[in-house]
XYZ file of C-alpha atoms in Angstrom:
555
model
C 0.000 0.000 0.000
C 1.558 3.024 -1.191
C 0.143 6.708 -0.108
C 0.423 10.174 -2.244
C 0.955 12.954 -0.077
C 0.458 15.280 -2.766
C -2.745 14.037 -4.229
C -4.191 13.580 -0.943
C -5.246 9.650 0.265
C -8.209 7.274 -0.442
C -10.497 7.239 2.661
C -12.812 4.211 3.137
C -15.892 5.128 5.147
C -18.102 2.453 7.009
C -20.974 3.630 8.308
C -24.941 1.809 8.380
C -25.898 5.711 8.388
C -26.072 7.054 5.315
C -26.517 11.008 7.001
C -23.279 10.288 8.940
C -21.864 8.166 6.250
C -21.936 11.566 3.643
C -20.929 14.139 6.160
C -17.917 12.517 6.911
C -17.305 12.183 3.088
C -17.596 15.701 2.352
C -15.166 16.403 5.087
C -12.602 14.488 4.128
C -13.294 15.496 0.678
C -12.613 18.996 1.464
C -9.294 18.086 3.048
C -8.531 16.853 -0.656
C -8.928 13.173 -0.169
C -10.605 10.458 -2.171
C -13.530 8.576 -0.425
C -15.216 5.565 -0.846
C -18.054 4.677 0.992
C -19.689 1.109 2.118
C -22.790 0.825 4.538
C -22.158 -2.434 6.766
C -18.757 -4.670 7.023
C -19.706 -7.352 4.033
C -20.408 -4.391 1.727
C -16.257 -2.668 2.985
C -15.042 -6.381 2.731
C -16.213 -6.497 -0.900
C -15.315 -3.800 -1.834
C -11.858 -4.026 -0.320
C -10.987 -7.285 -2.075
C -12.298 -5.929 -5.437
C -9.325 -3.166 -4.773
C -6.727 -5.500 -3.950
C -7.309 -7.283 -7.238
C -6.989 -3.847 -8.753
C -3.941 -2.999 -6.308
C -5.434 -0.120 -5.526
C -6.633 -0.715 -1.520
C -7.369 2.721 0.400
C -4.848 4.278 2.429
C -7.390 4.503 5.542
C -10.791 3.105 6.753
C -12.925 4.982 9.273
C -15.503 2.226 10.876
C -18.265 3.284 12.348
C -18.531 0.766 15.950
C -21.444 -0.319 15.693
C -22.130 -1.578 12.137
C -25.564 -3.928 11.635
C -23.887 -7.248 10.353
C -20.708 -7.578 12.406
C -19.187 -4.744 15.015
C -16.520 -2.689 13.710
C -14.220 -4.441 16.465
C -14.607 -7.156 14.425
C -13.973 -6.047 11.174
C -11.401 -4.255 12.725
C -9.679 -7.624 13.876
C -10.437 -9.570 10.298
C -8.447 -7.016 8.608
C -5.464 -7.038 10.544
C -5.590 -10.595 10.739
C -5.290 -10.822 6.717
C -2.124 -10.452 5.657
C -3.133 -8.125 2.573
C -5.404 -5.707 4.653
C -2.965 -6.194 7.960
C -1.127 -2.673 7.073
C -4.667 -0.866 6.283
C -4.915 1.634 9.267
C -8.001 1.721 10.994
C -9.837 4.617 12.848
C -12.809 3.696 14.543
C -15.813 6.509 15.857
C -18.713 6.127 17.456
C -21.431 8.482 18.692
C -22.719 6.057 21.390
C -20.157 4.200 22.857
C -17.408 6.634 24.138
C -16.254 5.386 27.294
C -12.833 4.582 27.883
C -13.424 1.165 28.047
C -14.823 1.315 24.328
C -11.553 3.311 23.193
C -9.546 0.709 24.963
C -11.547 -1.775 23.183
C -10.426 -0.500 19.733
C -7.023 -0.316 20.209
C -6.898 -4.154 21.378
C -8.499 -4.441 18.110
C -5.794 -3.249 15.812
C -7.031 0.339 15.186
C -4.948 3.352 15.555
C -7.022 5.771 16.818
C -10.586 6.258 18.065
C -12.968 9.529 17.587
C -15.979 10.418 19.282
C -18.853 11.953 16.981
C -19.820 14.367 16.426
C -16.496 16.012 16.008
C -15.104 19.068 14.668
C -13.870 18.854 10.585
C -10.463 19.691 11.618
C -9.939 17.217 14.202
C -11.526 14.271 11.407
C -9.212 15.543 9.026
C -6.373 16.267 11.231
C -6.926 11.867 12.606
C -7.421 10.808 9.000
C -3.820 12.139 7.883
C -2.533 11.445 11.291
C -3.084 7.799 10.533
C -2.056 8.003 6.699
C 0.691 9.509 7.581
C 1.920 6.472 10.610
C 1.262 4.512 7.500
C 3.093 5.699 4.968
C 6.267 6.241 7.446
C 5.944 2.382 8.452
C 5.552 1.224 4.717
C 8.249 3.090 3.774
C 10.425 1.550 6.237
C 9.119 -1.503 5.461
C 10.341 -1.008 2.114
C 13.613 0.313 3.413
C 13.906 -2.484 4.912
C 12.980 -4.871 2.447
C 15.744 -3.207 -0.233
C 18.456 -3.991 2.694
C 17.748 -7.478 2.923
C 17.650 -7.854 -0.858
C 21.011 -6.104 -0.742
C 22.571 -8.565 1.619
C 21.697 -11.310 0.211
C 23.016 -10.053 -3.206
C 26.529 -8.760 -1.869
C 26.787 -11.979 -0.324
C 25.937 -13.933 -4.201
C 28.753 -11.216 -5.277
C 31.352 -12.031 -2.765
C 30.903 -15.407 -3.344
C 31.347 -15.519 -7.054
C 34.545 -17.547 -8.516
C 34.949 -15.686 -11.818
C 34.157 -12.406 -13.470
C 31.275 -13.787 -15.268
C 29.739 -15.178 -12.160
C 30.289 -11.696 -10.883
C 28.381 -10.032 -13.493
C 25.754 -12.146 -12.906
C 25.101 -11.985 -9.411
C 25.504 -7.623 -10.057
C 23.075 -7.668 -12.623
C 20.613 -10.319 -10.778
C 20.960 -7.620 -7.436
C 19.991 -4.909 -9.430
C 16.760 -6.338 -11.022
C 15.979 -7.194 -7.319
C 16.405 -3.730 -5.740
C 15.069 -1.424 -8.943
C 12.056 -4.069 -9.767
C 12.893 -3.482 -13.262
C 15.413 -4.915 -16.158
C 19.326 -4.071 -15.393
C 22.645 -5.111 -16.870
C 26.145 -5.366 -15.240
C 29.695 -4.928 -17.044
C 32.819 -5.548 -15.479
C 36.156 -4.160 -17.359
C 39.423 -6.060 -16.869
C 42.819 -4.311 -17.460
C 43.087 -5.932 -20.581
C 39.939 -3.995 -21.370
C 37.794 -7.200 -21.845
C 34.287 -6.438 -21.040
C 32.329 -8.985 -18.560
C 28.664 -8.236 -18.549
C 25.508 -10.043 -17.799
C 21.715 -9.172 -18.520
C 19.006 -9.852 -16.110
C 16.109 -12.159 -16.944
C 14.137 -9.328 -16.893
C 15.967 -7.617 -19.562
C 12.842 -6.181 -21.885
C 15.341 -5.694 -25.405
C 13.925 -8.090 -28.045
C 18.006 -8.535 -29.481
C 20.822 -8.601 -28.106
C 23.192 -5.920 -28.181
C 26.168 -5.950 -31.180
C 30.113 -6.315 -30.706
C 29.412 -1.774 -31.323
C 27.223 -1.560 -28.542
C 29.307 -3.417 -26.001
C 32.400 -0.774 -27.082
C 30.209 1.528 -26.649
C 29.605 0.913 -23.049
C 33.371 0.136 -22.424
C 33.835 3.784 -23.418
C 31.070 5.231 -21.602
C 32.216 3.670 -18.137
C 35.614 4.566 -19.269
C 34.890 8.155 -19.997
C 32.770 8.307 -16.703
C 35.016 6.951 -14.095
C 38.310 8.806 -15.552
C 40.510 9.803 -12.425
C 37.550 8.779 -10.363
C 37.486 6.222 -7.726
C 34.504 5.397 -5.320
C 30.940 5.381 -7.052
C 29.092 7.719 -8.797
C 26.178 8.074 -11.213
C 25.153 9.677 -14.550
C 22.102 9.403 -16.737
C 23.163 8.653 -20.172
C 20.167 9.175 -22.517
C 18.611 7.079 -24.981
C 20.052 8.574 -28.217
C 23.571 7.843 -26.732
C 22.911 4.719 -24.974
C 23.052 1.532 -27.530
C 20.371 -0.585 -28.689
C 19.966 -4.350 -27.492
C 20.179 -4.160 -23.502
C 16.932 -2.850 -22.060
C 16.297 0.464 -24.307
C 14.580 -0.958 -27.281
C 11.149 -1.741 -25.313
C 8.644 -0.178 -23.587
C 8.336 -1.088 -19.708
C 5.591 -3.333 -18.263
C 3.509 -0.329 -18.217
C 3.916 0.759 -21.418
C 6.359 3.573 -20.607
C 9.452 3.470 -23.026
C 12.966 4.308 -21.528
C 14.433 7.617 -21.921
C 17.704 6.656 -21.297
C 20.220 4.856 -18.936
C 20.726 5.169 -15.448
C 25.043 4.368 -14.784
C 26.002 3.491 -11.520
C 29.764 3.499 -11.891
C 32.348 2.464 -8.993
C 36.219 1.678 -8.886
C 37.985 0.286 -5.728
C 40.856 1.850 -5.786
C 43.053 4.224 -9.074
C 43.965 1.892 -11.538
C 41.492 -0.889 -10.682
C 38.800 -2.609 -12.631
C 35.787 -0.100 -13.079
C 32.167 -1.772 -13.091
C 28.768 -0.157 -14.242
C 25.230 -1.286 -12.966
C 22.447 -0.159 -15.273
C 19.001 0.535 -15.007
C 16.779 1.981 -17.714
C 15.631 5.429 -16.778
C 11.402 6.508 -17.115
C 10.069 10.114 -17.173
C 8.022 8.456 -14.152
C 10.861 6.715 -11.695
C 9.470 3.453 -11.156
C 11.662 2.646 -8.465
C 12.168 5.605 -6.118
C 15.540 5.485 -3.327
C 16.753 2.818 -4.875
C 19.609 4.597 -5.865
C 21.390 4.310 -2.469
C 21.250 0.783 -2.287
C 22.243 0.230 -6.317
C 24.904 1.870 -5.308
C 26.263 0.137 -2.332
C 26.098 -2.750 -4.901
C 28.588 -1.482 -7.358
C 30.875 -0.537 -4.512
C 30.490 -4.189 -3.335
C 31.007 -5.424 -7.038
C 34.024 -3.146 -7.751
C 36.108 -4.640 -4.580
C 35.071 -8.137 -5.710
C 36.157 -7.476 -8.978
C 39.253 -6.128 -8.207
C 39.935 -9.509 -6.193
C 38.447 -11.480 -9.163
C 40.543 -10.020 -12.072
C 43.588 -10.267 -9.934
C 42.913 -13.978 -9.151
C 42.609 -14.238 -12.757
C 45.866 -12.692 -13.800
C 47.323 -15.077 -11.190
C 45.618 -18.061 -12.777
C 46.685 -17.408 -16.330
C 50.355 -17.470 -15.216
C 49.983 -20.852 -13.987
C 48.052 -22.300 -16.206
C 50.949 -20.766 -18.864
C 53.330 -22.330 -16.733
C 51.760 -25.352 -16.560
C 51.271 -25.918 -20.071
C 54.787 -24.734 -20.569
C 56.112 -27.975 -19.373
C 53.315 -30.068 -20.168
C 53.174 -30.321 -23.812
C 50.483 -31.642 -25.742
C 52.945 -34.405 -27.439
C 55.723 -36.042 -26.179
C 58.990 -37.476 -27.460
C 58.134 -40.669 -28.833
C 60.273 -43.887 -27.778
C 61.121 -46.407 -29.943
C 59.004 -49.772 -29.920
C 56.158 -47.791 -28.273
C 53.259 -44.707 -28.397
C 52.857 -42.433 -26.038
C 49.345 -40.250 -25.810
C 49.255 -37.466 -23.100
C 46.227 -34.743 -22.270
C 45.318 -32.252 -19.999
C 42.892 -30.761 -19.334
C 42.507 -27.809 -16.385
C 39.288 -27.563 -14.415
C 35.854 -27.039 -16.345
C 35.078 -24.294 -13.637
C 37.491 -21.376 -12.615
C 38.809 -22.642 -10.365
C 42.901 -22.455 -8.754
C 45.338 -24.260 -10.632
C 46.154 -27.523 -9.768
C 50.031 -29.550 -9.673
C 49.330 -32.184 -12.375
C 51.549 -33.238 -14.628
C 52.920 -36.344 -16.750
C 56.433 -37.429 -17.375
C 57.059 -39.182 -20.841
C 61.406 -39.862 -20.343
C 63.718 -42.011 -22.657
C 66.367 -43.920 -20.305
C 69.195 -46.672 -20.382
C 66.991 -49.009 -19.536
C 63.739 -48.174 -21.528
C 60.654 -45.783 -21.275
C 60.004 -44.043 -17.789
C 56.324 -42.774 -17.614
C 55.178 -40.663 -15.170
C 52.267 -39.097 -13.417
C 51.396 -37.114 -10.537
C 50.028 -34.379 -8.051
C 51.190 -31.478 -5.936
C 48.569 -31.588 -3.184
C 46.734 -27.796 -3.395
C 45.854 -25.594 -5.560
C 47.764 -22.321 -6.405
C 50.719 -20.902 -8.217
C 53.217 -22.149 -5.370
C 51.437 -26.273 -6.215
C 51.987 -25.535 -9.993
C 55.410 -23.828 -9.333
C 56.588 -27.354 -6.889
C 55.234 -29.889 -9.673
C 57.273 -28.028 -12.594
C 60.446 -28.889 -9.690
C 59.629 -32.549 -9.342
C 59.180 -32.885 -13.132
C 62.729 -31.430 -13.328
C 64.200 -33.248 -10.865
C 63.018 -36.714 -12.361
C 64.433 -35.276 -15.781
C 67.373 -34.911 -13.512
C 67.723 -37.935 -11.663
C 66.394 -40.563 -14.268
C 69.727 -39.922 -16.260
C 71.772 -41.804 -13.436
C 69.531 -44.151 -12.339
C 65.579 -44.893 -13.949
C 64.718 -47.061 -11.181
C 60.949 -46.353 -10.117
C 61.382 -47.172 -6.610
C 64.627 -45.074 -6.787
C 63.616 -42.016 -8.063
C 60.416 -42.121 -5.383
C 62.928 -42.175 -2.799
C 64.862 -39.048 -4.532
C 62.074 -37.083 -5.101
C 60.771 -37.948 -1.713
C 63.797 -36.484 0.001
C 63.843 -33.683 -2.246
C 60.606 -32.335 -1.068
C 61.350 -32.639 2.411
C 64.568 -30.310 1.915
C 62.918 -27.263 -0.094
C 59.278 -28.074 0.144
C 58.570 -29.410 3.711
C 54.975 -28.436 3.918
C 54.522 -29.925 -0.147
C 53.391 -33.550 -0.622
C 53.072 -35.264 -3.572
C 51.157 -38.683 -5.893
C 53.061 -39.781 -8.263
C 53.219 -43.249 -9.741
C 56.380 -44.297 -12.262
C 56.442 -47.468 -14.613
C 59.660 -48.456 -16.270
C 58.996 -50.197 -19.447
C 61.274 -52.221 -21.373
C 60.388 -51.326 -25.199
C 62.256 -55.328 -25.910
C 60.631 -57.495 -23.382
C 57.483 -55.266 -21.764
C 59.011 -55.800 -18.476
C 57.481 -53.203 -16.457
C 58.666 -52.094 -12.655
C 55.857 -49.442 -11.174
C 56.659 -47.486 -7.900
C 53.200 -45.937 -6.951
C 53.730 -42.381 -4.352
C 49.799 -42.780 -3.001
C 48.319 -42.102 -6.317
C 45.763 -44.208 -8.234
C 47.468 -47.180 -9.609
C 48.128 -47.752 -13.440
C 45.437 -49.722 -15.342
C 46.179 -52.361 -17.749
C 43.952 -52.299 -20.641
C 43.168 -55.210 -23.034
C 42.182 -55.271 -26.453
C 39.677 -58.222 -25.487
C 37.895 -55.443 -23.681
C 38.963 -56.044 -19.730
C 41.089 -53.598 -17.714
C 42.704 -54.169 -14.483
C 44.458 -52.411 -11.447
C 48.293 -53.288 -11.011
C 48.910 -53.868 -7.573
C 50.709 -51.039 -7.006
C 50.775 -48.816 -3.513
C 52.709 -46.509 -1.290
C 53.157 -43.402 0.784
C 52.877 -40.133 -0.257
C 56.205 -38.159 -1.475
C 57.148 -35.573 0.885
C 56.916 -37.917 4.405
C 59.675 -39.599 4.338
C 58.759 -42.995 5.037
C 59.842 -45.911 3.561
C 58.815 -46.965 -0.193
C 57.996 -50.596 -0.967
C 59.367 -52.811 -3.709
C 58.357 -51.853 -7.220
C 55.573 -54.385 -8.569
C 56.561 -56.255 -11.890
C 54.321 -56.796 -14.276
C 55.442 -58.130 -18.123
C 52.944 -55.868 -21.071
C 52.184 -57.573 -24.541
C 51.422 -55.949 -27.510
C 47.849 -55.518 -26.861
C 48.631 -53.828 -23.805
C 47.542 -50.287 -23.163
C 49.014 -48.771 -19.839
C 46.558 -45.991 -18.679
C 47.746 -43.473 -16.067
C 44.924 -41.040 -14.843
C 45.048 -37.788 -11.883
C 42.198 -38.184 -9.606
C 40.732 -35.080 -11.478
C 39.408 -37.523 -13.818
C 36.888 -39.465 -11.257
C 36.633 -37.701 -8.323
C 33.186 -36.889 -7.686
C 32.008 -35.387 -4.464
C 30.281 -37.323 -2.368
C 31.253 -40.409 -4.204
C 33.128 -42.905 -2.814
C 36.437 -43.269 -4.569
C 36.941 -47.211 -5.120
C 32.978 -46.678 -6.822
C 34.679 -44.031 -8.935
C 37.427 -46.209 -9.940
C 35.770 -49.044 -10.838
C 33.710 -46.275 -13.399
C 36.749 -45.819 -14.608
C 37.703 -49.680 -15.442
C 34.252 -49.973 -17.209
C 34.901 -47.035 -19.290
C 38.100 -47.866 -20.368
C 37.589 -51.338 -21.080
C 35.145 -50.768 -23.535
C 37.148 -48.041 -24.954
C 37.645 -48.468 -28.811
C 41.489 -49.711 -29.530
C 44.414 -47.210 -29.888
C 45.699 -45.243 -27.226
C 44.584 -42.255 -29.012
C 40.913 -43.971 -28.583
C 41.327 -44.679 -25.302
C 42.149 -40.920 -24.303
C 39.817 -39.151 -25.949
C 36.662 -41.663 -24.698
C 37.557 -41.288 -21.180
C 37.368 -37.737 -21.653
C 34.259 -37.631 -23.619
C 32.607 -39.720 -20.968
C 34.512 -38.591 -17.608
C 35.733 -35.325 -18.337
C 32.749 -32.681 -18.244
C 32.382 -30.382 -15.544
C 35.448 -31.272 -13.077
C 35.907 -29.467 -10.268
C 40.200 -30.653 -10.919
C 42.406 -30.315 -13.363
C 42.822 -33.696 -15.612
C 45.675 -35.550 -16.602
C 45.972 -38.411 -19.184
C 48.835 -40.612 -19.842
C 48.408 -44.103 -21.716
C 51.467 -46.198 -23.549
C 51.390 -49.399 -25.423
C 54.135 -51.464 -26.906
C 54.895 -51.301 -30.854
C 56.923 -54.123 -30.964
C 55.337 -57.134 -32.759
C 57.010 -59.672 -30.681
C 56.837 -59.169 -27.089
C 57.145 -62.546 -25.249
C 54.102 -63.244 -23.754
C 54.579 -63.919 -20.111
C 51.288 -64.877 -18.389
C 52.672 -63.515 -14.570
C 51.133 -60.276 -13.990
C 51.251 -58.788 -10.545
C 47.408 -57.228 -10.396
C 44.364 -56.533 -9.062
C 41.639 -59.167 -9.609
């Protein structure tokens, strides 16, 4: 229930008298209000839930006491206990019953103030916007303190958001909440790439054009030059590009006449962000503006945090690729496929990698894990691939070069652990030795469509305890040696032997080829992972690789 001082109120009058009912009409008529007048309590309850359908309920009702069909106690206490006539202030009169009891009688009721008739016009009037005005003050808190809420709850979506896009998002989202109209977000990164989301309650019929989005980057550009903080401009609809909200007409048939920019920067030099609402000649949304902008200063910090957590991330993922290249030296007698793939979501960079190494005695693949996620876990995994680069050259032994890189990390990386799992393969024979560092063990895949576990276990690197035998195992030609991160099947909430045996079904009745193999388990595992992925699988080219039938796995 809204009320316009300036126009005066609506007045509903209940009264079984229609002499009394009229006087007090053209009283309150005088006073420049709007009256509408019912004769018992069914006829003001009708015509009170016509006028909510409408939206248009009055802004006061003055009962008469002692109504025919049902007191005006009782209407009194109907009303208030409806939740759409609860706010609808009450004044009850009475020419009879005037004792104190009776006043005290109305109040318990709900009403906010009593009159005894006959009573001068003034003091009618003067009760009548009395009570209009109690209610206007408490809806407009209400509503103050409705927009607060809504602005909590959509500083805390903003502050929670992992990327710039979910930050746009969440911004424009707010802003549809507190203006109750169509808004759009934009977010500019240093690199002057423009982030920017529409609400659902955008009202453009197109999209806007690779011109109009440069156009808005130099709008917020030109309007937060040498500014920090927040500020706002109206940008009109001439200047303002076609495609976000300024092409339609609002709900009420009102058509934009421009752009409403709520601009804010953290700090100099940060990224700037714009919240936009489309502007009426009638504001539809009055003192919003206060709490639109507390939103873009609460977007432009979280950007700022965003954008520099993205910087951060596309060093590491550069790094990371760096020394994990898409193809690998090739050994002869056998193929070697290798992918990865970094998390679906933006998320920190992980410490995978894969090790694909030509030694004296035959191919030494490799694959691991820095536990965490962060420049410092990419930074430690490009030292342990270095290292086994390094120490591979005077002695390829898996169980070895555990032990190596296991004592490395406890020198320069004490608080760093590690998975890793190594197989040395023997191009000649397919004699295989695997040292596994607590990392899911290789799996041996047939082309007679059955894949199976090596037995193959140990500590973590970085503890320092002591590392079991290697387990020997003797590949044949249709052999394929799959090496997987746990990126690849960890689910949440999943348990993880469930997830690796997923992972046995899907590669065994992956088609043959290594190449095959690879790309199925990413086409069936790969989508949405909250981890980075890495693939490694090897078979043997040789056509005649003894055929051993000892094999040290998993049944």
């Amino acid at each position: 229930m809204t009320v316009n001082a300036k126009a005066g109120s609506t007045i509903l009058v209940v009264d079984d008298v229609a002499a009394s009912r009229y006087a007090l009409g053209a009283v309150l008529r005088r006073d420049g209000h709007r009256v509408v007048l019912a004769a018992s309590a069914g006829e003001a309850l009708i015509e009170l839930d016509v006028r909510r359908r409408a939206g248009e309920l009055p802004d006061v009702a003055l009962v008469d006491v002692g109504l025919p069909d049902m007191s005006g106690f009782e209407l009194c206490r109907r009303l208030k206990e409806t939740p759409p006539f609860a706010a609808l202030p009450v004044v009850h009169f009475s020419a009879a019953r005037i004792a104190p009891a009776d006043r005290c009688l109305g109040l318990d009721a709900g009403g906010e103030a009593y009159l005894t008739v006959p009573a001068e016009p003034e003091e009618i009037q003067a009760v009548v916007r009395a009570a209009a005005r109690g209610a206007r003050h408490r809806s407009d808190a209400e509503a103050q303190a409705g927009h607060l809420t809504r602005l909590a709850e959509t500083i805390l979506d903003v502050q929670s958001a992992r990327c710039p896009r979910e930050l746009a998002d969440a911004a424009a989202a707010g802003t549809a909440r507190l203006s109750d109209g169509p808004a759009a977000a934009f977010v500019i990164a240093d690199d002057g790439e423009l982030h920017r989301s529409l609400s659902r309650r955008r009202t453009a019929a197109s999209l806007p054009d690779e011109g109009a989005h440069d156009t808005v980057v130099r709008l917020i550009q030109r309007g937060m030059a040498g500014q920090t903080g927040v500020r706002e401009t109206v940008v009109p609809a001439p200047v303002w590009p076609a495609g976000f909200f300024h092409a339609e007409p609002s709900d009420g048939g009102e058509r934009p006449v421009g752009a409403r920019l709520t601009l804010a920067r953290a700090r100099e030099g940060s990224a700037p962000v714009c919240l936009a609402t489309p502007v009426y000649d009638r504001d539809p949304a009055p003192g919003t503006g206060r709490f639109v902008g507390r939103l873009a200063h609460a977007t432009a910090v979280a950007a700022e945090r965003l954008l520099m957590y993205e910087v951060e991330r596309h060093i590491a993922l550069t790094l990371q690729r760096s020394f994990l290249p898409a193809h690998v030296p090739q050994t002869p007698g056998t193929e070697v496929v290798v992918r990865y793939e970094p998390a679906s979501r933006d998320t920190e960079i992980g410490g995978d990698f894969y090790a694909s190494l030509t030694t004296s005695q035959g191919l030494l693949t490799g694959i691991g894990d820095v536990v965490g996620h962060s420049l410092d876990a990419a930074t430690v995994m490009v030292e342990i691939r270095h290292a086994l680069r390094a120490y591979c050259i005077e002695d390829p032994d898996p169980r070895t070069l555990a032990e190596r890189l296991d004592g490395m990390l406890q020198r320069y990386h004490p608080e760093v652990t590690a998975t890793l799992c190594l197989a040395l393969v023997d191009p000649a024979t397919g004699h295989t030795r695997v040292a596994n560092a607590g990392h899911i063990p290789p799996l041996v895949v047939t082309d007679d469509g059955t894949a199976t576990y090596l037995k193959a276990k140990g500590p973590l690197l970085g503890l320092g305890l002591d590392r079991p035998p290697p387990t020997e195992t003797v590949l044949r030609r249709t052999d394929r040696l799959l090496m997987v991160t746990d990126g690849l099947i960890e689910t949440r909430g999943t348990d993880l032997a469930v997830s690796m045996e997923h992972l046995r079904t899907v590669a065994a009745g992956a088609p043959l080829g290594v190449t095959a193999l690879c790309d199925t388990l990413l086409a069936c595992l790969g989508h949405n992972r909250e981890d980075d992925i890495a693939l490694l699988a090897m078979r043997l080219r040789q056509s005649d690789t003894p055929r051993t039938p000892s094999r040290a796995a998993s049944p």
